[in-house]
Amino acid sequence: MVAELVRGQNHPLSQVRLEIRVSAGRPVVAAATLGDESGRIHGVEWVAHPGAPTLPGLEVSRQAAADHRLAVDLDAMPATVHRLDVLLALPPGVGGPVSFGSLSAPFVAVTGLDGAEVASYTITGLDAESAVVALELYRRQGAWKVRAVGQGYAGGLAELLTDQGLPQAHQLAAAIDEAVSQGLARSIPAPPRAADADRSRQAAASALGPDQSGSPHGAQQGGQSPVGPGPYGADPNPQGATGPGRRTDPPSVDPGAAQPTPTAPTGGPVDYSHPRRQNTAPPPPPPAAPPAQPGQPARPVAGDATGWSMEERLYNQVWGMFEDLARTTAAYRSAVDFADARREKELDQVLSDPRSRIGGQGDAAREAAQAKHVQLVDRAREALERDLVQLAAEADVVEPALPAAFARWDTPVWQAYRVPMEMPMALRLGDLHLPESDPLRIPMLVRLPLERGLWIDSGRPGSFDGAFVDPHELRRLAMESAVAHVARLLAVHPADEFTVHVVDPAGSGARELAPLVRSGVLAAPPAAGAAGVAAVLGQLTERVDLLQMAVRGGVADSLPPGFDTAQQLLVVNDFPHGFDDRAVTQLRYLADEGPAVGVHLMMVADREDAGGYGPLLDPLWRGLLRLTPVAEDHLADPWVGHAWTFEPALVPPGSQVLQRVLAQVAMARTKYS
């Protein structure tokens, strides 16, 4: 029977290996402190947080999320630890709420490894607090108990840690905030709500942003969440990836994602429903394939997801595959970790008895522990392989059915390319995979219009430690990757709805930019030198100022005659060469304010080159979605925080598809002009 605790109530714990599950509805930071018999924290090394998530017997989430699972092994706690406090805090600087009083009451549950709840606590009565001690696990006379605390702090983590007697409270709180910000900046955007699926956008509305277009997708986004149960209503403790419920419910925003809140017009809330549709929900998926033979998995079908159109169904299906792969891999890794921990515990028990350390009895016990470990790992691997086979079969039918915006450059759909009449709902930036899933690849799709800028990192990849990497080759690959992304953005937009500006101060990217220059799809030749940089930045800065004033003043329909309402993309190569302090300030302004009014940024740069600016540019880098020109495992998913390997969507060597697509785009622009 589950004990539903109220504030101050305690409950005995009969198990030592536990999970503490947190559900808050919006992104929160989960941390834990260890205390001695008097409750004192001896130092920062006694605090588990996103920057240092693992302590003996304790592991917390590495990022902010709406849902968390904290792993606790009370037997592995040091003998000096008598108290464990579970802390929750709202992350600053992500555009979310600043106090728990504006959220639904957070829910915390203590469960066994089988998922059965032991005790739960709904934290009520919070108001201006931005940090709270949720639960306390404490040891009394050799037995562990859990107590519902619910003590909030309006001063955030710094005040909470200070109250717990930690001398370095303010420094540690700042370090936690920094770790959370870095985690949000590198996470993959979670899929948006199905209710936001109306993509009927006019060019002027796209440029003016969410206040005028009635769409929330143009709003600025600071980051996404990484950890916790996903947004599809799936079982948070899955036994496999391909449960029957994945395709039945329309996807919604990951509650852990730091999604932008669309600003409603002054006349009232925005109605996102289609003006000519009476249905309140999207139609169900198309009929499935003929049933498979008994005992065999269902045959995959392209578009087997909810949505108003085939494009939307495929988009939702791809995200479902992404979630399934994340969850089945998490189940496998968790099973392997459990097998490792069980083997270590059994071996420790053998070694703790001096009589069994040598001789046949000890050898037999070690062999038995190893056999159990192998059996558990084999069973987990069998379940993983079963799910991977089904996901691979689904990918084989989905990939050929993807439209151009979602497809690889080497697929036949690009051979029949025609300039579209409307913007698609998403764009493919590359592929994602995990070490256990190779060679299965999941398309990485981001919503359009872009909600954050892109940063093509031309620096040394973090996964190449110890290997020689030619910096000139990396810069060349980064520019080729950027050109491929720009070409795809141009190709998926109508001819009059996307304009590209390029800043190449030293001309170092001239060779890679040649396809864009020769085809005539750029607004102007790449700007060179400090004067060119200043001119382009000044023009786009004035544009953002004008559109912001028009939106705030409610006169968005009174823009100057001939004003270009297309979305704008600024591609910056070789930053910070050619940039003075004023130009750097303008660039930061465009990155922060531009996406809301249709001005987007693509940086091709090595962060180390801008090291002279120190922390001044940290918000700029964190606000951009980092992509790499070579495969690197630097992206996190919004469910369980796996490190996914990203591979950019590049044009195959020797292919002429890029030139053909750009030629059609240029021809369509000429006809429109």
mmCIF file of C-alpha atoms in Angstrom, residues 259-527:
data_model
loop_
_atom_site.group_PDB
_atom_site.id
_atom_site.type_symbol
_atom_site.label_atom_id
_atom_site.label_comp_id
_atom_site.label_asym_id
_atom_site.label_seq_id
_atom_site.Cartn_x
_atom_site.Cartn_y
_atom_site.Cartn_z
ATOM 1 C CA GLN A 259 9.335 26.022 -24.592
ATOM 2 C CA PRO A 260 8.517 29.626 -25.438
ATOM 3 C CA THR A 261 5.214 31.015 -24.327
ATOM 4 C CA PRO A 262 3.471 32.669 -27.275
ATOM 5 C CA THR A 263 2.317 36.206 -26.675
ATOM 6 C CA ALA A 264 -1.368 36.659 -27.313
ATOM 7 C CA PRO A 265 -2.668 39.740 -29.164
ATOM 8 C CA THR A 266 -4.196 42.395 -27.006
ATOM 9 C CA GLY A 267 -7.689 41.445 -28.210
ATOM 10 C CA GLY A 268 -7.667 38.114 -26.397
ATOM 11 C CA PRO A 269 -6.218 34.619 -26.629
ATOM 12 C CA VAL A 270 -5.097 33.332 -29.988
ATOM 13 C CA ASP A 271 -7.353 30.727 -31.610
ATOM 14 C CA TYR A 272 -5.062 28.172 -33.241
ATOM 15 C CA SER A 273 -7.873 26.116 -34.777
ATOM 16 C CA HIS A 274 -8.227 25.967 -38.537
ATOM 17 C CA PRO A 275 -11.046 28.326 -39.619
ATOM 18 C CA ARG A 276 -12.588 25.715 -41.938
ATOM 19 C CA ARG A 277 -12.180 22.637 -39.761
ATOM 20 C CA GLN A 278 -14.853 21.603 -37.282
ATOM 21 C CA ASN A 279 -12.885 18.676 -35.829
ATOM 22 C CA THR A 280 -11.329 19.260 -32.443
ATOM 23 C CA ALA A 281 -8.659 16.594 -32.871
ATOM 24 C CA PRO A 282 -6.561 15.412 -35.785
ATOM 25 C CA PRO A 283 -7.781 12.377 -37.684
ATOM 26 C CA PRO A 284 -6.511 8.965 -36.642
ATOM 27 C CA PRO A 285 -3.615 7.306 -38.417
ATOM 28 C CA PRO A 286 -4.299 5.606 -41.731
ATOM 29 C CA PRO A 287 -5.298 1.933 -41.692
ATOM 30 C CA ALA A 288 -2.433 -0.283 -40.684
ATOM 31 C CA ALA A 289 -0.886 -2.933 -42.880
ATOM 32 C CA PRO A 290 -2.413 -6.411 -42.943
ATOM 33 C CA PRO A 291 -1.944 -8.121 -39.601
ATOM 34 C CA ALA A 292 1.279 -10.042 -39.167
ATOM 35 C CA GLN A 293 1.495 -13.744 -38.435
ATOM 36 C CA PRO A 294 0.862 -14.744 -34.821
ATOM 37 C CA GLY A 295 3.921 -14.133 -32.701
ATOM 38 C CA GLN A 296 5.421 -11.719 -35.222
ATOM 39 C CA PRO A 297 5.654 -7.921 -34.762
ATOM 40 C CA ALA A 298 3.261 -5.708 -36.701
ATOM 41 C CA ARG A 299 4.434 -4.650 -40.134
ATOM 42 C CA PRO A 300 5.539 -1.011 -40.154
ATOM 43 C CA VAL A 301 3.700 1.544 -42.284
ATOM 44 C CA ALA A 302 4.945 4.986 -43.342
ATOM 45 C CA GLY A 303 2.758 7.710 -41.853
ATOM 46 C CA ASP A 304 1.523 5.485 -39.020
ATOM 47 C CA ALA A 305 0.923 8.394 -36.636
ATOM 48 C CA THR A 306 -1.679 11.064 -36.000
ATOM 49 C CA GLY A 307 -1.778 14.313 -37.961
ATOM 50 C CA TRP A 308 -3.781 16.395 -40.410
ATOM 51 C CA SER A 309 -1.489 15.668 -43.337
ATOM 52 C CA MET A 310 0.941 13.016 -44.452
ATOM 53 C CA GLU A 311 3.782 15.425 -43.720
ATOM 54 C CA GLU A 312 2.634 15.851 -40.136
ATOM 55 C CA ARG A 313 2.082 12.131 -39.660
ATOM 56 C CA LEU A 314 5.595 11.387 -40.896
ATOM 57 C CA TYR A 315 7.020 14.083 -38.632
ATOM 58 C CA ASN A 316 5.243 12.592 -35.614
ATOM 59 C CA GLN A 317 6.311 9.103 -36.623
ATOM 60 C CA VAL A 318 9.978 10.123 -36.809
ATOM 61 C CA TRP A 319 9.762 11.652 -33.330
ATOM 62 C CA GLY A 320 8.075 8.480 -32.111
ATOM 63 C CA MET A 321 10.964 6.418 -33.477
ATOM 64 C CA PHE A 322 13.406 8.772 -31.775
ATOM 65 C CA GLU A 323 11.608 8.389 -28.461
ATOM 66 C CA ASP A 324 11.358 4.617 -28.833
ATOM 67 C CA LEU A 325 15.086 4.273 -29.507
ATOM 68 C CA ALA A 326 15.875 6.497 -26.517
ATOM 69 C CA ARG A 327 13.679 4.486 -24.201
ATOM 70 C CA THR A 328 14.700 0.999 -25.299
ATOM 71 C CA THR A 329 18.372 1.994 -25.010
ATOM 72 C CA ALA A 330 17.705 3.440 -21.552
ATOM 73 C CA ALA A 331 16.031 0.172 -20.527
ATOM 74 C CA TYR A 332 19.025 -1.799 -21.794
ATOM 75 C CA ARG A 333 21.591 0.393 -20.058
ATOM 76 C CA SER A 334 19.597 0.319 -16.827
ATOM 77 C CA ALA A 335 19.443 -3.481 -16.962
ATOM 78 C CA VAL A 336 23.199 -3.720 -17.556
ATOM 79 C CA ASP A 337 23.866 -1.327 -14.671
ATOM 80 C CA PHE A 338 21.641 -3.421 -12.429
ATOM 81 C CA ALA A 339 23.478 -6.590 -13.478
ATOM 82 C CA ASP A 340 26.836 -4.952 -12.764
ATOM 83 C CA ALA A 341 25.695 -3.707 -9.350
ATOM 84 C CA ARG A 342 24.245 -7.093 -8.443
ATOM 85 C CA ARG A 343 27.462 -8.889 -9.427
ATOM 86 C CA GLU A 344 29.576 -6.452 -7.422
ATOM 87 C CA LYS A 345 27.343 -6.860 -4.391
ATOM 88 C CA GLU A 346 27.481 -10.648 -4.563
ATOM 89 C CA LEU A 347 31.263 -10.581 -4.969
ATOM 90 C CA ASP A 348 31.570 -8.206 -2.024
ATOM 91 C CA GLN A 349 29.554 -10.614 0.097
ATOM 92 C CA VAL A 350 31.878 -13.442 -0.900
ATOM 93 C CA LEU A 351 35.010 -11.450 -0.164
ATOM 94 C CA SER A 352 33.681 -10.178 3.158
ATOM 95 C CA ASP A 353 33.932 -13.695 4.577
ATOM 96 C CA PRO A 354 37.621 -14.653 4.985
ATOM 97 C CA ARG A 355 36.716 -18.336 4.820
ATOM 98 C CA SER A 356 35.385 -18.002 1.264
ATOM 99 C CA ARG A 357 38.156 -15.908 -0.232
ATOM 100 C CA ILE A 358 40.181 -18.882 -1.256
ATOM 101 C CA GLY A 359 39.370 -22.394 -2.177
ATOM 102 C CA GLY A 360 36.557 -24.005 -4.073
ATOM 103 C CA GLN A 361 33.729 -22.256 -2.229
ATOM 104 C CA GLY A 362 34.942 -18.791 -3.245
ATOM 105 C CA ASP A 363 35.553 -19.812 -6.830
ATOM 106 C CA ALA A 364 32.092 -21.323 -7.092
ATOM 107 C CA ALA A 365 30.480 -18.177 -5.685
ATOM 108 C CA ARG A 366 32.365 -15.974 -8.143
ATOM 109 C CA GLU A 367 31.398 -18.191 -11.052
ATOM 110 C CA ALA A 368 27.758 -18.130 -9.957
ATOM 111 C CA ALA A 369 27.783 -14.326 -9.711
ATOM 112 C CA GLN A 370 29.348 -14.055 -13.165
ATOM 113 C CA ALA A 371 26.823 -16.507 -14.628
ATOM 114 C CA LYS A 372 23.917 -14.475 -13.234
ATOM 115 C CA HIS A 373 25.476 -11.320 -14.657
ATOM 116 C CA VAL A 374 25.822 -12.865 -18.111
ATOM 117 C CA GLN A 375 22.251 -14.150 -17.982
ATOM 118 C CA LEU A 376 20.835 -10.728 -17.089
ATOM 119 C CA VAL A 377 22.888 -8.903 -19.715
ATOM 120 C CA ASP A 378 21.980 -11.450 -22.412
ATOM 121 C CA ARG A 379 18.311 -11.104 -21.580
ATOM 122 C CA ALA A 380 18.531 -7.297 -21.797
ATOM 123 C CA ARG A 381 20.454 -7.507 -25.072
ATOM 124 C CA GLU A 382 17.840 -9.848 -26.522
ATOM 125 C CA ALA A 383 15.078 -7.346 -25.738
ATOM 126 C CA LEU A 384 17.146 -4.508 -27.205
ATOM 127 C CA GLU A 385 17.872 -6.432 -30.408
ATOM 128 C CA ARG A 386 14.189 -7.252 -30.804
ATOM 129 C CA ASP A 387 13.261 -3.590 -30.565
ATOM 130 C CA LEU A 388 16.099 -2.508 -32.874
ATOM 131 C CA VAL A 389 14.965 -4.957 -35.545
ATOM 132 C CA GLN A 390 11.464 -3.522 -35.481
ATOM 133 C CA LEU A 391 12.736 0.070 -35.495
ATOM 134 C CA ALA A 392 15.062 -0.703 -38.403
ATOM 135 C CA ALA A 393 12.148 -2.171 -40.342
ATOM 136 C CA GLU A 394 10.129 0.958 -39.630
ATOM 137 C CA ALA A 395 13.013 3.189 -40.734
ATOM 138 C CA ASP A 396 13.269 1.239 -43.991
ATOM 139 C CA VAL A 397 9.698 2.142 -44.933
ATOM 140 C CA VAL A 398 9.681 5.665 -43.482
ATOM 141 C CA GLU A 399 12.900 6.987 -45.060
ATOM 142 C CA PRO A 400 11.769 6.581 -48.722
ATOM 143 C CA ALA A 401 8.426 8.231 -47.910
ATOM 144 C CA LEU A 402 9.880 11.416 -46.409
ATOM 145 C CA PRO A 403 9.286 14.705 -48.262
ATOM 146 C CA ALA A 404 12.246 16.757 -49.470
ATOM 147 C CA ALA A 405 12.466 18.845 -46.296
ATOM 148 C CA PHE A 406 12.844 15.653 -44.215
ATOM 149 C CA ALA A 407 14.866 13.581 -46.689
ATOM 150 C CA ARG A 408 18.576 12.939 -47.195
ATOM 151 C CA TRP A 409 20.277 14.591 -50.139
ATOM 152 C CA ASP A 410 20.807 11.214 -51.834
ATOM 153 C CA THR A 411 17.131 10.189 -51.950
ATOM 154 C CA PRO A 412 15.135 10.224 -55.230
ATOM 155 C CA VAL A 413 12.718 12.866 -53.926
ATOM 156 C CA TRP A 414 15.327 15.555 -54.689
ATOM 157 C CA GLN A 415 15.499 14.452 -58.325
ATOM 158 C CA ALA A 416 11.880 15.524 -58.725
ATOM 159 C CA TYR A 417 12.305 18.715 -56.688
ATOM 160 C CA ARG A 418 10.070 21.707 -57.368
ATOM 161 C CA VAL A 419 10.014 24.980 -55.421
ATOM 162 C CA PRO A 420 7.218 24.613 -52.827
ATOM 163 C CA MET A 421 4.238 26.904 -52.439
ATOM 164 C CA GLU A 422 4.324 26.889 -48.653
ATOM 165 C CA MET A 423 6.825 26.351 -45.873
ATOM 166 C CA PRO A 424 7.059 22.829 -44.412
ATOM 167 C CA MET A 425 6.613 22.163 -40.733
ATOM 168 C CA ALA A 426 10.192 20.983 -40.143
ATOM 169 C CA LEU A 427 13.650 20.612 -41.636
ATOM 170 C CA ARG A 428 16.241 17.845 -41.504
ATOM 171 C CA LEU A 429 19.624 18.932 -40.138
ATOM 172 C CA GLY A 430 21.238 15.512 -39.976
ATOM 173 C CA ASP A 431 20.980 12.062 -38.422
ATOM 174 C CA LEU A 432 21.191 10.794 -34.847
ATOM 175 C CA HIS A 433 22.282 7.441 -33.504
ATOM 176 C CA LEU A 434 23.463 5.726 -30.325
ATOM 177 C CA PRO A 435 26.369 3.292 -29.901
ATOM 178 C CA GLU A 436 23.978 0.397 -29.245
ATOM 179 C CA SER A 437 21.852 1.167 -32.325
ATOM 180 C CA ASP A 438 24.451 1.358 -35.079
ATOM 181 C CA PRO A 439 23.714 1.373 -38.057
ATOM 182 C CA LEU A 440 20.156 2.601 -37.329
ATOM 183 C CA ARG A 441 19.841 6.345 -37.979
ATOM 184 C CA ILE A 442 16.983 8.638 -36.903
ATOM 185 C CA PRO A 443 16.466 11.915 -38.829
ATOM 186 C CA MET A 444 17.023 15.005 -36.695
ATOM 187 C CA LEU A 445 14.145 17.334 -37.542
ATOM 188 C CA VAL A 446 13.732 20.893 -36.233
ATOM 189 C CA ARG A 447 10.588 22.968 -36.532
ATOM 190 C CA LEU A 448 10.253 25.881 -38.909
ATOM 191 C CA PRO A 449 10.561 28.774 -38.665
ATOM 192 C CA LEU A 450 13.773 28.326 -36.719
ATOM 193 C CA GLU A 451 13.316 29.074 -33.042
ATOM 194 C CA ARG A 452 17.034 29.398 -32.299
ATOM 195 C CA GLY A 453 20.087 30.141 -34.346
ATOM 196 C CA LEU A 454 22.519 27.501 -35.582
ATOM 197 C CA TRP A 455 26.197 27.286 -34.732
ATOM 198 C CA ILE A 456 28.345 25.145 -37.036
ATOM 199 C CA ASP A 457 31.348 24.489 -34.820
ATOM 200 C CA SER A 458 34.577 24.607 -36.825
ATOM 201 C CA GLY A 459 36.694 23.897 -33.743
ATOM 202 C CA ARG A 460 38.271 20.678 -32.609
ATOM 203 C CA PRO A 461 35.583 18.056 -31.875
ATOM 204 C CA GLY A 462 35.459 16.922 -28.276
ATOM 205 C CA SER A 463 35.360 13.236 -29.275
ATOM 206 C CA PHE A 464 38.694 13.476 -31.131
ATOM 207 C CA ASP A 465 40.853 13.608 -28.007
ATOM 208 C CA GLY A 466 44.360 12.427 -28.749
ATOM 209 C CA ALA A 467 43.882 12.334 -32.520
ATOM 210 C CA PHE A 468 45.362 14.756 -35.002
ATOM 211 C CA VAL A 469 42.764 16.965 -36.634
ATOM 212 C CA ASP A 470 43.672 19.411 -39.381
ATOM 213 C CA PRO A 471 42.073 22.740 -38.348
ATOM 214 C CA HIS A 472 41.923 23.927 -41.972
ATOM 215 C CA GLU A 473 40.090 20.766 -42.986
ATOM 216 C CA LEU A 474 37.603 21.252 -40.143
ATOM 217 C CA ARG A 475 36.897 24.827 -41.244
ATOM 218 C CA ARG A 476 36.344 23.637 -44.802
ATOM 219 C CA LEU A 477 33.967 20.896 -43.650
ATOM 220 C CA ALA A 478 32.119 23.384 -41.440
ATOM 221 C CA MET A 479 31.546 25.723 -44.387
ATOM 222 C CA GLU A 480 30.403 22.841 -46.606
ATOM 223 C CA SER A 481 27.966 21.806 -43.894
ATOM 224 C CA ALA A 482 26.705 25.380 -43.559
ATOM 225 C CA VAL A 483 26.191 25.682 -47.336
ATOM 226 C CA ALA A 484 24.217 22.422 -47.344
ATOM 227 C CA HIS A 485 21.986 23.710 -44.519
ATOM 228 C CA VAL A 486 21.490 27.056 -46.287
ATOM 229 C CA ALA A 487 20.627 25.335 -49.562
ATOM 230 C CA ARG A 488 18.063 23.158 -47.835
ATOM 231 C CA LEU A 489 16.499 26.163 -46.105
ATOM 232 C CA LEU A 490 16.243 27.973 -49.438
ATOM 233 C CA ALA A 491 14.830 24.890 -51.143
ATOM 234 C CA VAL A 492 12.008 24.231 -48.668
ATOM 235 C CA HIS A 493 10.708 27.818 -48.569
ATOM 236 C CA PRO A 494 8.611 29.478 -51.260
ATOM 237 C CA ALA A 495 10.675 31.635 -53.601
ATOM 238 C CA ASP A 496 9.680 34.933 -51.974
ATOM 239 C CA GLU A 497 9.778 33.896 -48.299
ATOM 240 C CA PHE A 498 13.452 33.381 -47.429
ATOM 241 C CA THR A 499 16.409 35.723 -47.935
ATOM 242 C CA VAL A 500 20.029 34.858 -47.174
ATOM 243 C CA HIS A 501 22.834 37.288 -46.283
ATOM 244 C CA VAL A 502 26.444 36.140 -45.940
ATOM 245 C CA VAL A 503 29.279 37.783 -44.041
ATOM 246 C CA ASP A 504 32.750 36.437 -44.907
ATOM 247 C CA PRO A 505 35.147 39.163 -43.708
ATOM 248 C CA ALA A 506 38.390 37.557 -44.913
ATOM 249 C CA GLY A 507 36.944 35.679 -47.870
ATOM 250 C CA SER A 508 38.126 32.376 -46.376
ATOM 251 C CA GLY A 509 34.900 30.626 -47.354
ATOM 252 C CA ALA A 510 34.805 31.756 -50.977
ATOM 253 C CA ARG A 511 35.352 28.281 -52.399
ATOM 254 C CA GLU A 512 32.627 26.639 -50.339
ATOM 255 C CA LEU A 513 30.205 29.546 -50.915
ATOM 256 C CA ALA A 514 30.662 29.358 -54.685
ATOM 257 C CA PRO A 515 27.457 27.300 -55.342
ATOM 258 C CA LEU A 516 25.352 29.923 -53.541
ATOM 259 C CA VAL A 517 27.102 32.836 -55.257
ATOM 260 C CA ARG A 518 27.032 31.373 -58.791
ATOM 261 C CA SER A 519 23.370 30.404 -58.578
ATOM 262 C CA GLY A 520 22.342 33.939 -57.570
ATOM 263 C CA VAL A 521 20.233 32.888 -54.577
ATOM 264 C CA LEU A 522 21.924 35.282 -52.147
ATOM 265 C CA ALA A 523 20.521 38.717 -51.410
ATOM 266 C CA ALA A 524 23.945 40.199 -52.264
ATOM 267 C CA PRO A 525 27.517 38.972 -52.698
ATOM 268 C CA PRO A 526 29.163 37.917 -49.418
ATOM 269 C CA ALA A 527 30.123 40.976 -47.395
#
